[in-house]
Amino acid sequence: MQRYFGDRSTAVSVVDLVEHFRGEMNKVTVYRILSRMEAEGIIHSFSGSDGLKWYAACKQCTNHSHYDHHPHFQCKVCGMIECLEISLPIPKLKNRKVDTEIILLIGECETCAS
Amino acid sequence: MQRYFGDRSTAVSVVDLVEHFRGEMNKVTVYRILSRMEAEGIIHSFSGSDGLKWYAACKQCTNHSHYDHHPHFQCKVCGMIECLEISLPIPKLKNRKVDTEIILLIGECETCAS
DNA sequence: TTCTTATTGCAATTAGGTTGCAATAAGAAA
DNA sequence: TTTCTTATTGCAACCTAATTGCAATAAGAA
């Protein structure tokens, strides 16, 4: 599982992971390893526009700065989701304290747009 | 149901709606009325950070500009979600065409922060 | 080896959401 | 009003993501 995320820059849905490891590893085990790896700061999770849970390898994340979320980009054609290594300014709102923002940009990836 | 959204500026999760109308209306009916009202441009939906489906009354939405999504704000203490009538700039990405952004700001609302 | 702890598999369960179908309500036409 | 047609609702069953309990196994330490 570690190896699976090692050289992957895009995110994977849990459903795809369970499917990928079918025969090799039980569904429940996949879920458990994922939450363990997330707790250790190796991967991070977020829920896609479909409401499914997605996981991706952490690059600059540490155990501590794990929740400094970065934006994600999803291709509406092929469904692919990737992490964006940009940081967008968190807007100020009056009478509210904002400390996190969850951003999902949707469009077409390089492959699907051409 | 129309009345329910009429004077409400915050969003409601489907789970809460089903609970609210229990005894008065079947779960399936709640779901069906909601998707009908969404198709008519009266309300709009999005999925919260928990992966649940939320609905809120449309203010400037029309049947057509229904998908000009606006950001939402969620209080991490009480869980309340509200629509923000601000528009944030959609960032440009190289090699990708971005046409929508789903934004959820998370923090503390006025009531919970004080 | 023996004891203890962590990991895994399997079955069952919970929960959000959908579908099929029959029953009822609501309108239009006669 | 009566009849025909269409839309709305309730109920049971189902689908799928995710979780839990528990026994079985693997892994480490004493």
Tab-separated table of N, CA and C in Angstrom, chain B:
chain	number	residue	atom	x	y	z
B	1	MET	N	-42.549	22.070	2.232
B	1	MET	CA	-41.115	22.036	1.927
B	1	MET	C	-40.645	23.375	1.362
B	2	GLN	N	-41.466	23.924	0.474
B	2	GLN	CA	-41.173	25.249	-0.078
B	2	GLN	C	-41.067	26.243	1.071
B	3	ARG	N	-42.048	26.157	1.970
B	3	ARG	CA	-42.083	27.059	3.118
B	3	ARG	C	-40.841	26.882	3.978
B	4	TYR	N	-40.411	25.638	4.083
B	4	TYR	CA	-39.250	25.342	4.922
B	4	TYR	C	-38.020	26.116	4.478
B	5	PHE	N	-37.816	26.180	3.150
B	5	PHE	CA	-36.638	26.881	2.638
B	5	PHE	C	-36.873	28.372	2.499
B	6	GLY	N	-38.154	28.751	2.484
B	6	GLY	CA	-38.512	30.138	2.219
B	6	GLY	C	-37.763	31.159	3.045
B	7	ASP	N	-37.754	30.974	4.354
B	7	ASP	CA	-37.155	31.981	5.227
B	7	ASP	C	-35.924	31.437	5.927
B	8	ARG	N	-35.108	30.702	5.161
B	8	ARG	CA	-33.957	30.075	5.782
B	8	ARG	C	-32.713	30.421	4.985
B	9	SER	N	-31.728	30.998	5.641
B	9	SER	CA	-30.531	31.401	4.903
B	9	SER	C	-29.414	30.374	5.032
B	10	THR	N	-29.603	29.402	5.897
B	10	THR	CA	-28.570	28.378	6.061
B	10	THR	C	-28.958	27.110	5.315
B	11	ALA	N	-27.978	26.260	5.112
B	11	ALA	CA	-28.214	25.008	4.408
B	11	ALA	C	-28.628	23.911	5.381
B	12	VAL	N	-29.264	22.879	4.857
B	12	VAL	CA	-29.700	21.753	5.676
B	12	VAL	C	-29.239	20.466	5.023
B	13	SER	N	-28.800	19.536	5.821
B	13	SER	CA	-28.429	18.239	5.264
B	13	SER	C	-29.686	17.420	5.041
B	14	VAL	N	-29.625	16.512	4.069
B	14	VAL	CA	-30.784	15.689	3.760
B	14	VAL	C	-31.186	14.867	4.972
B	15	VAL	N	-30.196	14.426	5.721
B	15	VAL	CA	-30.477	13.639	6.921
B	15	VAL	C	-31.361	14.420	7.888
B	16	ASP	N	-31.016	15.698	8.078
B	16	ASP	CA	-31.814	16.526	8.978
B	16	ASP	C	-33.215	16.743	8.431
B	17	LEU	N	-33.297	16.894	7.114
B	17	LEU	CA	-34.603	17.114	6.502
B	17	LEU	C	-35.500	15.896	6.671
B	18	VAL	N	-34.939	14.723	6.423
B	18	VAL	CA	-35.712	13.492	6.582
B	18	VAL	C	-36.201	13.387	8.024
B	19	GLU	N	-35.320	13.713	8.957
B	19	GLU	CA	-35.678	13.682	10.379
B	19	GLU	C	-36.785	14.698	10.678
B	20	HIS	N	-36.624	15.900	10.114
B	20	HIS	CA	-37.581	16.968	10.389
B	20	HIS	C	-38.983	16.640	9.901
B	21	PHE	N	-39.058	15.963	8.767
B	21	PHE	CA	-40.370	15.672	8.182
B	21	PHE	C	-40.870	14.271	8.525
B	22	ARG	N	-40.205	13.632	9.463
B	22	ARG	CA	-40.608	12.273	9.810
B	22	ARG	C	-41.998	12.272	10.434
B	23	GLY	N	-42.836	11.347	10.003
B	23	GLY	CA	-44.210	11.291	10.494
B	23	GLY	C	-45.135	12.032	9.563
B	24	GLU	N	-44.563	13.066	8.922
B	24	GLU	CA	-45.361	13.888	8.024
B	24	GLU	C	-45.180	13.462	6.579
B	25	MET	N	-44.015	12.909	6.298
B	25	MET	CA	-43.652	12.658	4.913
B	25	MET	C	-42.601	11.554	4.853
B	26	ASN	N	-42.728	10.689	3.894
B	26	ASN	CA	-41.795	9.568	3.773
B	26	ASN	C	-40.411	10.026	3.331
B	27	LYS	N	-39.409	9.258	3.738
B	27	LYS	CA	-38.020	9.543	3.366
B	27	LYS	C	-37.856	9.695	1.858
B	28	VAL	N	-38.430	8.763	1.125
B	28	VAL	CA	-38.320	8.783	-0.331
B	28	VAL	C	-38.944	10.050	-0.901
B	29	THR	N	-40.056	10.451	-0.345
B	29	THR	CA	-40.729	11.657	-0.811
B	29	THR	C	-39.857	12.885	-0.597
B	30	VAL	N	-39.210	12.947	0.544
B	30	VAL	CA	-38.297	14.058	0.808
B	30	VAL	C	-37.235	14.131	-0.283
B	31	TYR	N	-36.604	13.021	-0.568
B	31	TYR	CA	-35.587	12.981	-1.610
B	31	TYR	C	-36.147	13.417	-2.950
B	32	ARG	N	-37.353	12.961	-3.272
B	32	ARG	CA	-37.917	13.284	-4.580
B	32	ARG	C	-38.288	14.752	-4.696
B	33	ILE	N	-38.879	15.291	-3.652
B	33	ILE	CA	-39.236	16.715	-3.681
B	33	ILE	C	-37.973	17.568	-3.800
B	34	LEU	N	-36.923	17.160	-3.081
B	34	LEU	CA	-35.677	17.924	-3.129
B	34	LEU	C	-35.088	17.946	-4.537
B	35	SER	N	-35.056	16.800	-5.193
B	35	SER	CA	-34.458	16.824	-6.534
B	35	SER	C	-35.354	17.555	-7.516
B	36	ARG	N	-36.655	17.542	-7.252
B	36	ARG	CA	-37.568	18.308	-8.102
B	36	ARG	C	-37.310	19.802	-7.928
B	37	MET	N	-37.223	20.221	-6.663
B	37	MET	CA	-37.000	21.641	-6.399
B	37	MET	C	-35.637	22.092	-6.908
B	38	GLU	N	-34.676	21.190	-6.888
B	38	GLU	CA	-33.367	21.558	-7.412
B	38	GLU	C	-33.427	21.721	-8.928
B	39	ALA	N	-34.156	20.825	-9.582
B	39	ALA	CA	-34.292	20.909	-11.033
B	39	ALA	C	-35.014	22.182	-11.442
B	40	GLU	N	-35.905	22.665	-10.563
B	40	GLU	CA	-36.658	23.888	-10.858
B	40	GLU	C	-35.882	25.145	-10.475
B	41	GLY	N	-34.712	24.981	-9.886
B	41	GLY	CA	-33.891	26.135	-9.552
B	41	GLY	C	-34.294	26.839	-8.271
B	42	ILE	N	-35.087	26.163	-7.442
B	42	ILE	CA	-35.533	26.777	-6.187
B	42	ILE	C	-34.488	26.578	-5.094
B	43	ILE	N	-33.855	25.426	-5.105
B	43	ILE	CA	-32.801	25.148	-4.151
B	43	ILE	C	-31.591	24.584	-4.896
B	44	HIS	N	-30.460	24.547	-4.229
B	44	HIS	CA	-29.286	23.936	-4.833
B	44	HIS	C	-28.633	23.005	-3.826
B	45	SER	N	-27.834	22.083	-4.319
B	45	SER	CA	-27.224	21.109	-3.423
B	45	SER	C	-25.714	21.097	-3.574
B	46	PHE	N	-25.058	20.583	-2.573
B	46	PHE	CA	-23.605	20.402	-2.610
B	46	PHE	C	-23.286	19.386	-1.531
B	47	SER	N	-22.091	18.810	-1.594
B	47	SER	CA	-21.777	17.834	-0.545
B	47	SER	C	-20.822	18.445	0.466
B	48	GLY	N	-21.139	18.295	1.723
B	48	GLY	CA	-20.354	18.866	2.813
B	48	GLY	C	-19.055	18.117	3.007
B	49	SER	N	-18.268	18.597	3.950
B	49	SER	CA	-16.977	17.965	4.186
B	49	SER	C	-17.156	16.555	4.728
B	50	ASP	N	-18.342	16.264	5.249
B	50	ASP	CA	-18.612	14.936	5.773
B	50	ASP	C	-19.071	13.982	4.680
B	51	GLY	N	-19.242	14.505	3.455
B	51	GLY	CA	-19.694	13.666	2.365
B	51	GLY	C	-21.207	13.589	2.256
B	52	LEU	N	-21.905	14.247	3.187
B	52	LEU	CA	-23.359	14.259	3.128
B	52	LEU	C	-23.847	15.304	2.132
B	53	LYS	N	-25.082	15.104	1.659
B	53	LYS	CA	-25.657	16.049	0.714
B	53	LYS	C	-26.400	17.135	1.469
B	54	TRP	N	-26.140	18.367	1.116
B	54	TRP	CA	-26.774	19.503	1.754
B	54	TRP	C	-27.570	20.287	0.732
B	55	TYR	N	-28.641	20.932	1.198
B	55	TYR	CA	-29.466	21.769	0.332
B	55	TYR	C	-29.630	23.153	0.937
B	56	ALA	N	-29.735	24.144	0.058
B	56	ALA	CA	-29.998	25.498	0.526
B	56	ALA	C	-30.839	26.229	-0.505
B	57	ALA	N	-31.586	27.203	-0.028
B	57	ALA	CA	-32.422	27.997	-0.921
B	57	ALA	C	-31.553	28.793	-1.882
B	58	CYS	N	-32.014	28.932	-3.103
B	58	CYS	CA	-31.301	29.746	-4.075
B	58	CYS	C	-31.751	31.190	-3.929
B	59	LYS	N	-30.787	32.082	-3.992
B	59	LYS	CA	-31.162	33.493	-3.937
B	59	LYS	C	-31.050	34.131	-5.309
B	60	GLN	N	-29.813	34.117	-5.840
B	60	GLN	CA	-29.662	34.693	-7.183
B	60	GLN	C	-29.666	33.614	-8.268
B	61	CYS	N	-29.870	32.371	-7.860
B	61	CYS	CA	-29.846	31.314	-8.865
B	61	CYS	C	-31.079	31.410	-9.766
B	62	THR	N	-30.904	31.058	-11.012
B	62	THR	CA	-32.046	30.863	-11.893
B	62	THR	C	-31.901	29.451	-12.424
B	63	ASN	N	-32.845	29.029	-13.216
B	63	ASN	CA	-32.730	27.714	-13.832
B	63	ASN	C	-31.413	27.571	-14.573
B	64	HIS	N	-30.991	28.684	-15.153
B	64	HIS	CA	-29.819	28.617	-16.014
B	64	HIS	C	-28.505	28.795	-15.281
B	65	SER	N	-28.432	29.827	-14.468
B	65	SER	CA	-27.157	30.119	-13.804
B	65	SER	C	-27.024	29.303	-12.526
B	66	HIS	N	-27.736	28.193	-12.500
B	66	HIS	CA	-27.805	27.356	-11.320
B	66	HIS	C	-26.438	26.823	-10.927
B	67	TYR	N	-25.596	26.693	-11.889
B	67	TYR	CA	-24.316	26.061	-11.603
B	67	TYR	C	-23.189	27.056	-11.395
B	68	ASP	N	-23.555	28.333	-11.338
B	68	ASP	CA	-22.561	29.318	-10.947
B	68	ASP	C	-22.409	29.240	-9.444
B	69	HIS	N	-21.672	28.249	-9.036
B	69	HIS	CA	-21.581	27.965	-7.607
B	69	HIS	C	-20.974	29.123	-6.825
B	70	HIS	N	-21.477	29.286	-5.642
B	70	HIS	CA	-20.899	30.235	-4.707
B	70	HIS	C	-20.264	29.435	-3.572
B	71	PRO	N	-19.387	30.074	-2.807
B	71	PRO	CA	-18.737	29.362	-1.701
B	71	PRO	C	-19.702	29.146	-0.536
B	72	HIS	N	-19.376	28.195	0.316
B	72	HIS	CA	-20.158	27.966	1.523
B	72	HIS	C	-19.233	28.051	2.745
B	73	PHE	N	-19.840	28.375	3.848
B	73	PHE	CA	-19.083	28.455	5.100
B	73	PHE	C	-19.667	27.477	6.103
B	74	GLN	N	-18.811	26.683	6.713
B	74	GLN	CA	-19.289	25.763	7.739
B	74	GLN	C	-18.618	26.040	9.072
B	75	CYS	N	-19.430	26.127	10.123
B	75	CYS	CA	-18.892	26.291	11.477
B	75	CYS	C	-18.484	24.929	12.004
B	76	LYS	N	-17.227	24.820	12.406
B	76	LYS	CA	-16.723	23.514	12.850
B	76	LYS	C	-17.236	23.157	14.236
B	77	VAL	N	-17.824	24.134	14.926
B	77	VAL	CA	-18.341	23.859	16.270
B	77	VAL	C	-19.778	23.340	16.195
B	78	CYS	N	-20.661	24.144	15.592
B	78	CYS	CA	-22.070	23.737	15.579
B	78	CYS	C	-22.465	23.040	14.282
B	79	GLY	N	-21.587	23.054	13.289
B	79	GLY	CA	-21.871	22.319	12.064
B	79	GLY	C	-22.702	23.069	11.035
B	80	MET	N	-23.171	24.259	11.414
B	80	MET	CA	-24.011	25.055	10.533
B	80	MET	C	-23.298	25.400	9.220
B	81	ILE	N	-24.037	25.341	8.127
B	81	ILE	CA	-23.485	25.735	6.833
B	81	ILE	C	-24.332	26.845	6.240
B	82	GLU	N	-23.676	27.863	5.710
B	82	GLU	CA	-24.429	28.933	5.059
B	82	GLU	C	-23.796	29.286	3.720
B	83	CYS	N	-24.609	29.870	2.850
B	83	CYS	CA	-24.127	30.289	1.538
B	83	CYS	C	-23.454	31.645	1.669
B	84	LEU	N	-22.360	31.833	0.969
B	84	LEU	CA	-21.681	33.131	0.961
B	84	LEU	C	-21.974	33.822	-0.353
B	85	GLU	N	-22.419	35.053	-0.242
B	85	GLU	CA	-22.736	35.769	-1.474
B	85	GLU	C	-21.545	36.581	-1.948
B	86	ILE	N	-20.422	35.902	-2.002
B	86	ILE	CA	-19.227	36.529	-2.544
B	86	ILE	C	-18.742	35.641	-3.680
B	87	SER	N	-17.989	36.209	-4.575
B	87	SER	CA	-17.433	35.361	-5.619
B	87	SER	C	-15.918	35.450	-5.578
B	88	LEU	N	-15.288	34.325	-5.488
B	88	LEU	CA	-13.838	34.283	-5.421
B	88	LEU	C	-13.291	34.020	-6.817
B	89	PRO	N	-12.151	34.587	-7.129
B	89	PRO	CA	-11.577	34.414	-8.461
B	89	PRO	C	-11.184	32.956	-8.690
B	90	ILE	N	-11.514	32.441	-9.873
B	90	ILE	CA	-11.107	31.080	-10.226
B	90	ILE	C	-9.673	31.136	-10.725
B	91	PRO	N	-8.774	30.444	-10.039
B	91	PRO	CA	-7.359	30.503	-10.427
B	91	PRO	C	-7.111	29.808	-11.756
B	92	LYS	N	-6.134	30.308	-12.486
B	92	LYS	CA	-5.777	29.678	-13.757
B	92	LYS	C	-4.709	28.616	-13.497
B	93	LEU	N	-4.848	27.503	-14.175
B	93	LEU	CA	-3.850	26.435	-14.068
B	93	LEU	C	-3.288	26.178	-15.452
B	94	LYS	N	-2.000	25.950	-15.536
B	94	LYS	CA	-1.449	25.679	-16.856
B	94	LYS	C	-1.793	24.251	-17.283
B	95	ASN	N	-2.135	24.110	-18.543
B	95	ASN	CA	-2.486	22.820	-19.146
B	95	ASN	C	-3.823	22.254	-18.679
B	96	ARG	N	-4.585	23.047	-17.923
B	96	ARG	CA	-5.886	22.557	-17.497
B	96	ARG	C	-6.914	23.651	-17.671
B	97	LYS	N	-8.112	23.246	-18.088
B	97	LYS	CA	-9.191	24.207	-18.244
B	97	LYS	C	-10.085	24.097	-17.013
B	98	VAL	N	-10.149	25.159	-16.230
B	98	VAL	CA	-10.976	25.140	-15.021
B	98	VAL	C	-12.272	25.875	-15.290
B	99	ASP	N	-13.414	25.257	-15.033
B	99	ASP	CA	-14.654	26.003	-15.236
B	99	ASP	C	-15.557	26.103	-14.002
B	100	THR	N	-15.293	25.323	-12.991
B	100	THR	CA	-16.087	25.436	-11.771
B	100	THR	C	-15.168	25.311	-10.566
B	101	GLU	N	-15.566	25.917	-9.475
B	101	GLU	CA	-14.833	25.638	-8.242
B	101	GLU	C	-15.804	25.439	-7.097
B	102	ILE	N	-15.528	24.411	-6.320
B	102	ILE	CA	-16.345	24.113	-5.156
B	102	ILE	C	-15.530	24.509	-3.935
B	103	ILE	N	-16.061	25.458	-3.186
B	103	ILE	CA	-15.302	25.998	-2.070
B	103	ILE	C	-16.087	25.899	-0.777
B	104	LEU	N	-15.464	25.331	0.222
B	104	LEU	CA	-16.065	25.274	1.548
B	104	LEU	C	-15.089	25.856	2.550
B	105	LEU	N	-15.439	26.993	3.105
B	105	LEU	CA	-14.604	27.608	4.136
B	105	LEU	C	-15.042	27.080	5.488
B	106	ILE	N	-14.073	26.778	6.326
B	106	ILE	CA	-14.395	26.187	7.619
B	106	ILE	C	-13.810	27.047	8.736
B	107	GLY	N	-14.590	27.274	9.766
B	107	GLY	CA	-14.122	28.093	10.875
B	107	GLY	C	-15.146	28.125	11.989
B	108	GLU	N	-15.292	29.293	12.598
B	108	GLU	CA	-16.272	29.413	13.659
B	108	GLU	C	-17.249	30.538	13.347
B	109	CYS	N	-18.511	30.251	13.543
B	109	CYS	CA	-19.529	31.260	13.262
B	109	CYS	C	-19.587	32.275	14.399
B	110	GLU	N	-20.354	33.322	14.176
B	110	GLU	CA	-20.416	34.420	15.130
B	110	GLU	C	-20.821	33.944	16.524
B	111	THR	N	-21.833	33.074	16.563
B	111	THR	CA	-22.342	32.579	17.833
B	111	THR	C	-21.309	31.725	18.572
B	112	CYS	N	-20.687	30.812	17.846
B	112	CYS	CA	-19.771	29.882	18.493
B	112	CYS	C	-18.420	30.510	18.831
B	113	ALA	N	-18.050	31.571	18.134
B	113	ALA	CA	-16.739	32.179	18.366
B	113	ALA	C	-16.734	33.025	19.632
B	114	SER	N	-17.911	33.495	20.028
B	114	SER	CA	-17.950	34.410	21.180
B	114	SER	C	-18.120	33.674	22.497
